[in-house]
Amino acid sequence: CPVRGVLVVCDCRPRERGEPRPGIHPPGARTIGPDAARDALSLAKTHARAFNGKLYVVMSLEGGDENTLEEIEEARTDLAWVEGRLREEGIPAETHLLIRGRTAGEDIVEFAEEQGADEIVTGLTRKSLVGKFLFGSTTQHIIMKARCPVVVVK
């Protein structure tokens, strides 16, 4: 049974200005945090190859109109780099930057439904209980609201 699409979520957590997104920068760039984004992309590539599917690589910027041009350009650069690597590997893929003014979880679940994604693969960023209470959890929202299976990589 061919897979229509595997949606992989690139890092979409709130961050400080200028703080790089972990796991998706080109070689030589400074990265921080867990390798969950890179590992999620790796697993999604495996699934896309195994089931002859297409990858939808998604990044969500929660700020909507409040995002700066610098933040948007940085995200576009990251996605273009990922798309180039996937193309080199012969994996059909599309990248999408979502700037809809919603939470990342809402963006991702809605996008997955719009695209008819067969699964969502996302990385897990560890947060304290207080952090989850104050800021919510993108991964938790995706798991609870997505209509397709969700694979979480930590």
PDB file of N, CA and C in Angstrom, residues 9-69:
ATOM      1  N   VAL A   9       8.193  17.091  11.251  1.00  0.00           N
ATOM      2  CA  VAL A   9       8.181  18.409  11.866  1.00  0.00           C
ATOM      3  C   VAL A   9       9.600  18.803  12.211  1.00  0.00           C
ATOM      4  N   CYS A  10      10.074  19.896  11.606  1.00  0.00           N
ATOM      5  CA  CYS A  10      11.350  20.456  12.015  1.00  0.00           C
ATOM      6  C   CYS A  10      11.103  21.322  13.243  1.00  0.00           C
ATOM      7  N   ASP A  11      12.155  21.572  13.969  1.00  0.00           N
ATOM      8  CA  ASP A  11      12.051  22.296  15.228  1.00  0.00           C
ATOM      9  C   ASP A  11      11.164  23.530  15.099  1.00  0.00           C
ATOM     10  N   CYS A  12      10.174  23.627  15.943  1.00  0.00           N
ATOM     11  CA  CYS A  12       9.237  24.740  15.875  1.00  0.00           C
ATOM     12  C   CYS A  12       8.994  25.336  17.256  1.00  0.00           C
ATOM     13  N   ARG A  13       9.875  25.015  18.197  1.00  0.00           N
ATOM     14  CA  ARG A  13       9.678  25.523  19.552  1.00  0.00           C
ATOM     15  C   ARG A  13       9.983  27.013  19.627  1.00  0.00           C
ATOM     16  N   PRO A  14       9.359  27.704  20.566  1.00  0.00           N
ATOM     17  CA  PRO A  14       9.742  29.099  20.776  1.00  0.00           C
ATOM     18  C   PRO A  14      11.215  29.148  21.175  1.00  0.00           C
ATOM     19  N   ARG A  15      11.916  30.154  20.746  1.00  0.00           N
ATOM     20  CA  ARG A  15      13.342  30.266  21.040  1.00  0.00           C
ATOM     21  C   ARG A  15      13.718  31.733  21.163  1.00  0.00           C
ATOM     22  N   GLU A  16      14.899  31.955  21.710  1.00  0.00           N
ATOM     23  CA  GLU A  16      15.411  33.318  21.822  1.00  0.00           C
ATOM     24  C   GLU A  16      15.881  33.782  20.451  1.00  0.00           C
ATOM     25  N   ARG A  17      15.820  35.089  20.201  1.00  0.00           N
ATOM     26  CA  ARG A  17      16.305  35.633  18.930  1.00  0.00           C
ATOM     27  C   ARG A  17      17.755  35.215  18.683  1.00  0.00           C
ATOM     28  N   GLY A  18      18.017  34.753  17.482  1.00  0.00           N
ATOM     29  CA  GLY A  18      19.368  34.371  17.095  1.00  0.00           C
ATOM     30  C   GLY A  18      19.774  32.978  17.546  1.00  0.00           C
ATOM     31  N   GLU A  19      18.968  32.312  18.356  1.00  0.00           N
ATOM     32  CA  GLU A  19      19.281  30.967  18.807  1.00  0.00           C
ATOM     33  C   GLU A  19      19.039  30.003  17.655  1.00  0.00           C
ATOM     34  N   PRO A  20      20.045  29.209  17.267  1.00  0.00           N
ATOM     35  CA  PRO A  20      19.860  28.309  16.129  1.00  0.00           C
ATOM     36  C   PRO A  20      18.907  27.175  16.437  1.00  0.00           C
ATOM     37  N   ARG A  21      18.284  26.649  15.406  1.00  0.00           N
ATOM     38  CA  ARG A  21      17.398  25.506  15.541  1.00  0.00           C
ATOM     39  C   ARG A  21      18.241  24.245  15.552  1.00  0.00           C
ATOM     40  N   PRO A  22      18.045  23.362  16.537  1.00  0.00           N
ATOM     41  CA  PRO A  22      18.900  22.183  16.637  1.00  0.00           C
ATOM     42  C   PRO A  22      18.638  21.171  15.533  1.00  0.00           C
ATOM     43  N   GLY A  23      19.733  20.547  15.086  1.00  0.00           N
ATOM     44  CA  GLY A  23      19.604  19.373  14.248  1.00  0.00           C
ATOM     45  C   GLY A  23      19.343  19.600  12.776  1.00  0.00           C
ATOM     46  N   ILE A  24      19.162  20.824  12.317  1.00  0.00           N
ATOM     47  CA  ILE A  24      18.854  20.984  10.901  1.00  0.00           C
ATOM     48  C   ILE A  24      19.757  21.978  10.194  1.00  0.00           C
ATOM     49  N   HIS A  25      20.754  22.508  10.892  1.00  0.00           N
ATOM     50  CA  HIS A  25      21.649  23.459  10.249  1.00  0.00           C
ATOM     51  C   HIS A  25      22.707  22.747   9.420  1.00  0.00           C
ATOM     52  N   PRO A  26      23.224  23.427   8.407  1.00  0.00           N
ATOM     53  CA  PRO A  26      24.272  22.834   7.573  1.00  0.00           C
ATOM     54  C   PRO A  26      25.499  22.481   8.412  1.00  0.00           C
ATOM     55  N   PRO A  27      26.329  21.557   7.924  1.00  0.00           N
ATOM     56  CA  PRO A  27      27.542  21.202   8.657  1.00  0.00           C
ATOM     57  C   PRO A  27      28.372  22.441   8.951  1.00  0.00           C
ATOM     58  N   GLY A  28      28.965  22.466  10.125  1.00  0.00           N
ATOM     59  CA  GLY A  28      29.790  23.603  10.517  1.00  0.00           C
ATOM     60  C   GLY A  28      29.032  24.663  11.277  1.00  0.00           C
ATOM     61  N   ALA A  29      27.722  24.681  11.186  1.00  0.00           N
ATOM     62  CA  ALA A  29      26.931  25.663  11.917  1.00  0.00           C
ATOM     63  C   ALA A  29      26.798  25.194  13.364  1.00  0.00           C
ATOM     64  N   ARG A  30      26.703  26.130  14.263  1.00  0.00           N
ATOM     65  CA  ARG A  30      26.551  25.811  15.683  1.00  0.00           C
ATOM     66  C   ARG A  30      25.134  25.303  15.915  1.00  0.00           C
ATOM     67  N   THR A  31      25.014  24.154  16.543  1.00  0.00           N
ATOM     68  CA  THR A  31      23.694  23.641  16.885  1.00  0.00           C
ATOM     69  C   THR A  31      23.612  23.459  18.389  1.00  0.00           C
ATOM     70  N   ILE A  32      22.417  23.485  18.909  1.00  0.00           N
ATOM     71  CA  ILE A  32      22.216  23.318  20.341  1.00  0.00           C
ATOM     72  C   ILE A  32      21.124  22.305  20.582  1.00  0.00           C
ATOM     73  N   GLY A  33      20.931  21.919  21.817  1.00  0.00           N
ATOM     74  CA  GLY A  33      19.788  21.112  22.196  1.00  0.00           C
ATOM     75  C   GLY A  33      19.897  19.681  21.718  1.00  0.00           C
ATOM     76  N   PRO A  34      18.790  18.955  21.855  1.00  0.00           N
ATOM     77  CA  PRO A  34      18.778  17.537  21.494  1.00  0.00           C
ATOM     78  C   PRO A  34      18.846  17.348  19.983  1.00  0.00           C
ATOM     79  N   ASP A  35      19.169  16.144  19.603  1.00  0.00           N
ATOM     80  CA  ASP A  35      19.247  15.794  18.187  1.00  0.00           C
ATOM     81  C   ASP A  35      17.913  15.262  17.675  1.00  0.00           C
ATOM     82  N   ALA A  36      16.839  15.509  18.399  1.00  0.00           N
ATOM     83  CA  ALA A  36      15.537  14.934  18.052  1.00  0.00           C
ATOM     84  C   ALA A  36      15.059  15.354  16.667  1.00  0.00           C
ATOM     85  N   ALA A  37      15.303  16.608  16.262  1.00  0.00           N
ATOM     86  CA  ALA A  37      14.852  17.058  14.940  1.00  0.00           C
ATOM     87  C   ALA A  37      15.564  16.275  13.839  1.00  0.00           C
ATOM     88  N   ARG A  38      16.866  16.108  13.979  1.00  0.00           N
ATOM     89  CA  ARG A  38      17.627  15.352  12.976  1.00  0.00           C
ATOM     90  C   ARG A  38      17.202  13.887  12.968  1.00  0.00           C
ATOM     91  N   ASP A  39      16.998  13.311  14.157  1.00  0.00           N
ATOM     92  CA  ASP A  39      16.589  11.914  14.243  1.00  0.00           C
ATOM     93  C   ASP A  39      15.190  11.699  13.670  1.00  0.00           C
ATOM     94  N   ALA A  40      14.287  12.661  13.896  1.00  0.00           N
ATOM     95  CA  ALA A  40      12.938  12.571  13.331  1.00  0.00           C
ATOM     96  C   ALA A  40      13.005  12.605  11.807  1.00  0.00           C
ATOM     97  N   LEU A  41      13.837  13.478  11.268  1.00  0.00           N
ATOM     98  CA  LEU A  41      13.992  13.559   9.818  1.00  0.00           C
ATOM     99  C   LEU A  41      14.576  12.259   9.269  1.00  0.00           C
ATOM    100  N   SER A  42      15.540  11.698   9.966  1.00  0.00           N
ATOM    101  CA  SER A  42      16.140  10.439   9.528  1.00  0.00           C
ATOM    102  C   SER A  42      15.107   9.310   9.482  1.00  0.00           C
ATOM    103  N   LEU A  43      14.291   9.201  10.525  1.00  0.00           N
ATOM    104  CA  LEU A  43      13.258   8.171  10.546  1.00  0.00           C
ATOM    105  C   LEU A  43      12.222   8.406   9.450  1.00  0.00           C
ATOM    106  N   ALA A  44      11.833   9.656   9.253  1.00  0.00           N
ATOM    107  CA  ALA A  44      10.853   9.975   8.212  1.00  0.00           C
ATOM    108  C   ALA A  44      11.397   9.607   6.825  1.00  0.00           C
ATOM    109  N   LYS A  45      12.684   9.835   6.608  1.00  0.00           N
ATOM    110  CA  LYS A  45      13.292   9.445   5.328  1.00  0.00           C
ATOM    111  C   LYS A  45      13.221   7.929   5.150  1.00  0.00           C
ATOM    112  N   THR A  46      13.486   7.198   6.207  1.00  0.00           N
ATOM    113  CA  THR A  46      13.409   5.735   6.158  1.00  0.00           C
ATOM    114  C   THR A  46      12.001   5.289   5.794  1.00  0.00           C
ATOM    115  N   HIS A  47      11.005   5.900   6.423  1.00  0.00           N
ATOM    116  CA  HIS A  47       9.611   5.539   6.134  1.00  0.00           C
ATOM    117  C   HIS A  47       9.232   5.909   4.699  1.00  0.00           C
ATOM    118  N   ALA A  48       9.656   7.084   4.249  1.00  0.00           N
ATOM    119  CA  ALA A  48       9.328   7.506   2.883  1.00  0.00           C
ATOM    120  C   ALA A  48       9.932   6.548   1.860  1.00  0.00           C
ATOM    121  N   ARG A  49      11.177   6.132   2.095  1.00  0.00           N
ATOM    122  CA  ARG A  49      11.817   5.187   1.176  1.00  0.00           C
ATOM    123  C   ARG A  49      11.101   3.830   1.200  1.00  0.00           C
ATOM    124  N   ALA A  50      10.830   3.350   2.401  1.00  0.00           N
ATOM    125  CA  ALA A  50      10.250   2.012   2.550  1.00  0.00           C
ATOM    126  C   ALA A  50       8.865   1.908   1.918  1.00  0.00           C
ATOM    127  N   PHE A  51       8.100   2.995   1.992  1.00  0.00           N
ATOM    128  CA  PHE A  51       6.716   2.949   1.515  1.00  0.00           C
ATOM    129  C   PHE A  51       6.481   3.799   0.267  1.00  0.00           C
ATOM    130  N   ASN A  52       7.594   4.216  -0.374  1.00  0.00           N
ATOM    131  CA  ASN A  52       7.504   5.004  -1.599  1.00  0.00           C
ATOM    132  C   ASN A  52       6.631   6.251  -1.400  1.00  0.00           C
ATOM    133  N   GLY A  53       6.878   6.945  -0.300  1.00  0.00           N
ATOM    134  CA  GLY A  53       6.081   8.122   0.035  1.00  0.00           C
ATOM    135  C   GLY A  53       6.834   9.415  -0.176  1.00  0.00           C
ATOM    136  N   LYS A  54       6.138  10.476   0.025  1.00  0.00           N
ATOM    137  CA  LYS A  54       6.673  11.828  -0.113  1.00  0.00           C
ATOM    138  C   LYS A  54       6.795  12.440   1.276  1.00  0.00           C
ATOM    139  N   LEU A  55       7.859  13.197   1.491  1.00  0.00           N
ATOM    140  CA  LEU A  55       8.028  13.895   2.762  1.00  0.00           C
ATOM    141  C   LEU A  55       7.513  15.318   2.661  1.00  0.00           C
ATOM    142  N   TYR A  56       6.782  15.741   3.665  1.00  0.00           N
ATOM    143  CA  TYR A  56       6.398  17.133   3.845  1.00  0.00           C
ATOM    144  C   TYR A  56       7.141  17.611   5.076  1.00  0.00           C
ATOM    145  N   VAL A  57       8.157  18.419   4.873  1.00  0.00           N
ATOM    146  CA  VAL A  57       8.951  18.930   5.989  1.00  0.00           C
ATOM    147  C   VAL A  57       8.372  20.281   6.378  1.00  0.00           C
ATOM    148  N   VAL A  58       7.939  20.388   7.633  1.00  0.00           N
ATOM    149  CA  VAL A  58       7.183  21.546   8.084  1.00  0.00           C
ATOM    150  C   VAL A  58       7.875  22.224   9.252  1.00  0.00           C
ATOM    151  N   MET A  59       7.895  23.540   9.206  1.00  0.00           N
ATOM    152  CA  MET A  59       8.342  24.348  10.329  1.00  0.00           C
ATOM    153  C   MET A  59       7.266  25.396  10.575  1.00  0.00           C
ATOM    154  N   SER A  60       6.909  25.582  11.830  1.00  0.00           N
ATOM    155  CA  SER A  60       5.872  26.549  12.187  1.00  0.00           C
ATOM    156  C   SER A  60       6.474  27.660  13.023  1.00  0.00           C
ATOM    157  N   LEU A  61       6.220  28.897  12.613  1.00  0.00           N
ATOM    158  CA  LEU A  61       6.600  30.062  13.414  1.00  0.00           C
ATOM    159  C   LEU A  61       5.325  30.595  14.049  1.00  0.00           C
ATOM    160  N   GLU A  62       5.275  30.554  15.366  1.00  0.00           N
ATOM    161  CA  GLU A  62       4.043  30.872  16.077  1.00  0.00           C
ATOM    162  C   GLU A  62       3.684  32.345  16.087  1.00  0.00           C
ATOM    163  N   GLY A  63       4.612  33.223  15.804  1.00  0.00           N
ATOM    164  CA  GLY A  63       4.372  34.646  15.985  1.00  0.00           C
ATOM    165  C   GLY A  63       3.438  35.307  14.995  1.00  0.00           C
ATOM    166  N   GLY A  64       3.101  34.618  13.901  1.00  0.00           N
ATOM    167  CA  GLY A  64       2.244  35.231  12.888  1.00  0.00           C
ATOM    168  C   GLY A  64       2.868  36.501  12.353  1.00  0.00           C
ATOM    169  N   ASP A  65       2.120  37.584  12.359  1.00  0.00           N
ATOM    170  CA  ASP A  65       2.614  38.867  11.848  1.00  0.00           C
ATOM    171  C   ASP A  65       3.741  39.455  12.684  1.00  0.00           C
ATOM    172  N   GLU A  66       3.946  38.944  13.888  1.00  0.00           N
ATOM    173  CA  GLU A  66       4.973  39.477  14.768  1.00  0.00           C
ATOM    174  C   GLU A  66       6.360  38.909  14.472  1.00  0.00           C
ATOM    175  N   ASN A  67       6.458  37.890  13.628  1.00  0.00           N
ATOM    176  CA  ASN A  67       7.769  37.355  13.270  1.00  0.00           C
ATOM    177  C   ASN A  67       8.544  38.389  12.476  1.00  0.00           C
ATOM    178  N   THR A  68       9.844  38.463  12.753  1.00  0.00           N
ATOM    179  CA  THR A  68      10.688  39.400  12.022  1.00  0.00           C
ATOM    180  C   THR A  68      11.090  38.793  10.684  1.00  0.00           C
ATOM    181  N   LEU A  69      11.484  39.651   9.763  1.00  0.00           N
ATOM    182  CA  LEU A  69      11.975  39.161   8.469  1.00  0.00           C
ATOM    183  C   LEU A  69      13.193  38.271   8.664  1.00  0.00           C
TER     184      LEU A  69
END
